[in-house]
Short mmCIF file of C-alpha atoms in Angstrom, two decimals:
data_model
loop_
_atom_site.label_atom_id
_atom_site.label_comp_id
_atom_site.label_asym_id
_atom_site.label_seq_id
_atom_site.Cartn_x
_atom_site.Cartn_y
_atom_site.Cartn_z
CA UNK A 1 -40.82 37.08 94.63
CA UNK A 2 -42.18 39.91 96.74
CA UNK A 3 -40.29 38.47 99.73
CA UNK A 4 -37.00 38.89 97.89
CA UNK A 5 -35.03 42.10 98.06
CA UNK A 6 -35.05 42.63 94.28
CA UNK A 7 -35.50 45.64 92.10
CA UNK A 8 -36.22 44.68 88.51
CA UNK A 9 -35.46 47.29 85.86
CA UNK A 10 -35.70 47.22 82.08
CA UNK A 11 -33.79 49.16 79.45
CA UNK A 12 -36.78 51.49 79.25
CA UNK A 13 -35.93 52.66 82.78
CA UNK A 14 -32.74 54.30 81.47
CA UNK A 15 -32.06 57.15 79.09
CA UNK A 16 -28.98 57.63 76.93
CA UNK A 17 -28.08 53.97 77.19
CA UNK A 18 -25.83 52.73 74.37
CA UNK A 19 -27.49 50.11 72.19
CA UNK A 20 -25.69 46.82 71.79
CA UNK A 21 -25.11 45.93 68.16
CA UNK A 22 -26.87 42.63 67.50
CA UNK A 23 -24.43 41.15 65.01
CA UNK A 24 -24.43 37.54 66.18
CA UNK A 25 -25.29 34.71 63.82
CA UNK A 26 -27.58 33.07 66.40
CA UNK A 27 -30.11 34.18 69.00
CA UNK A 28 -27.78 32.76 71.64
CA UNK A 29 -24.82 34.86 70.47
CA UNK A 30 -26.93 38.03 70.55
CA UNK A 31 -28.44 37.29 73.97
CA UNK A 32 -25.01 36.58 75.47
CA UNK A 33 -23.49 39.71 73.92
CA UNK A 34 -26.28 41.95 75.25
CA UNK A 35 -26.18 40.36 78.70
CA UNK A 36 -22.40 40.71 79.04
CA UNK A 37 -22.20 44.25 77.69
CA UNK A 38 -25.00 45.59 79.91
CA UNK A 39 -23.56 43.76 82.92
CA UNK A 40 -20.31 45.68 82.35
CA UNK A 41 -22.27 48.95 82.09
CA UNK A 42 -24.33 48.44 85.25
CA UNK A 43 -22.18 46.14 87.38
CA UNK A 44 -25.34 44.22 88.27
CA UNK A 45 -26.83 40.85 87.36
CA UNK A 46 -28.32 41.20 83.89
CA UNK A 47 -30.83 39.13 81.94
CA UNK A 48 -30.92 39.68 78.19
CA UNK A 49 -33.00 38.09 75.46
CA UNK A 50 -32.93 37.70 71.72
CA UNK A 51 -35.74 36.24 69.69
CA UNK A 52 -37.29 35.93 66.29
CA UNK A 53 -39.27 33.93 63.80
CA UNK A 54 -37.85 30.86 62.05
CA UNK A 55 -39.61 29.44 59.00
CA UNK A 56 -38.23 26.01 58.00
CA UNK A 57 -39.63 26.21 54.43
CA UNK A 58 -37.30 29.14 53.69
CA UNK A 59 -34.20 27.84 55.45
CA UNK A 60 -35.05 29.11 58.93
CA UNK A 61 -35.26 32.72 57.86
CA UNK A 62 -35.79 35.41 58.97
CA UNK A 63 -34.10 34.15 62.17
CA UNK A 64 -31.88 36.71 63.90
CA UNK A 65 -32.88 39.22 61.22
CA UNK A 66 -36.61 39.07 62.10
CA UNK A 67 -36.92 42.69 63.24
CA UNK A 68 -35.07 44.10 60.22
CA UNK A 69 -35.96 41.42 57.66
CA UNK A 70 -37.26 43.96 55.12
CA UNK A 71 -34.88 46.78 56.06
CA UNK A 72 -33.09 48.55 58.87
CA UNK A 73 -36.13 50.61 59.93
CA UNK A 74 -37.77 47.57 61.59
CA UNK A 75 -41.19 47.86 59.97
CA UNK A 76 -43.53 44.98 60.88
CA UNK A 77 -45.80 45.45 57.85
CA UNK A 78 -42.87 45.35 55.44
CA UNK A 79 -41.40 42.32 57.22
CA UNK A 80 -44.72 40.45 56.92
CA UNK A 81 -45.09 41.43 53.26
CA UNK A 82 -41.59 40.16 52.45
CA UNK A 83 -42.19 36.91 54.33
CA UNK A 84 -45.48 36.25 52.54
CA UNK A 85 -43.84 36.98 49.19
CA UNK A 86 -41.17 34.36 49.93
CA UNK A 87 -43.88 31.87 50.93
CA UNK A 88 -46.12 32.44 47.89
CA UNK A 89 -45.04 29.20 46.16
CA UNK A 90 -44.89 27.15 49.37
CA UNK A 91 -47.92 24.87 49.89
CA UNK A 92 -50.11 25.83 52.85
CA UNK A 93 -49.31 22.54 54.64
CA UNK A 94 -45.60 23.41 54.66
CA UNK A 95 -46.08 26.94 55.99
CA UNK A 96 -44.94 26.49 59.55
CA UNK A 97 -43.02 28.82 61.80
CA UNK A 98 -41.39 28.76 65.20
CA UNK A 99 -40.89 31.75 67.47
CA UNK A 100 -37.59 31.19 69.23
CA UNK A 101 -36.39 33.10 72.28
CA UNK A 102 -33.05 32.71 74.05
CA UNK A 103 -32.34 34.27 77.45
CA UNK A 104 -28.86 34.79 78.89
CA UNK A 105 -27.94 35.85 82.42
CA UNK A 106 -24.60 37.39 83.33
CA UNK A 107 -23.74 37.31 87.02
CA UNK A 108 -21.66 39.73 89.06
CA UNK A 109 -18.50 37.68 88.45
CA UNK A 110 -19.04 37.92 84.67
CA UNK A 111 -20.11 34.29 84.30
CA UNK A 112 -22.86 33.89 81.71
CA UNK A 113 -25.45 31.13 81.48
CA UNK A 114 -28.06 30.54 78.79
#
């Protein structure tokens, strides 16, 4: 990629950037929303991602709520504690989880692909 004329930036490279409200029901909805909204802000090609933990034994939760599963303050320790409490009666063999990540790209013409 060093031969390409690319400059890759992340949200951390900007100050006072409005946060996109992640109110989608799926990782895909949130990734698309973030990609489209930041593409409108910057007028550049934008990649955006949404991800989280899905535990089949508890209906796929926490899912899109992974970061704020135990409250809005996004506390990892509280999220883990809540998850383990929900799993306390689930046999060890059924305690499986998947980390899911969805990436969306919005191009200069506004077209979005996942």
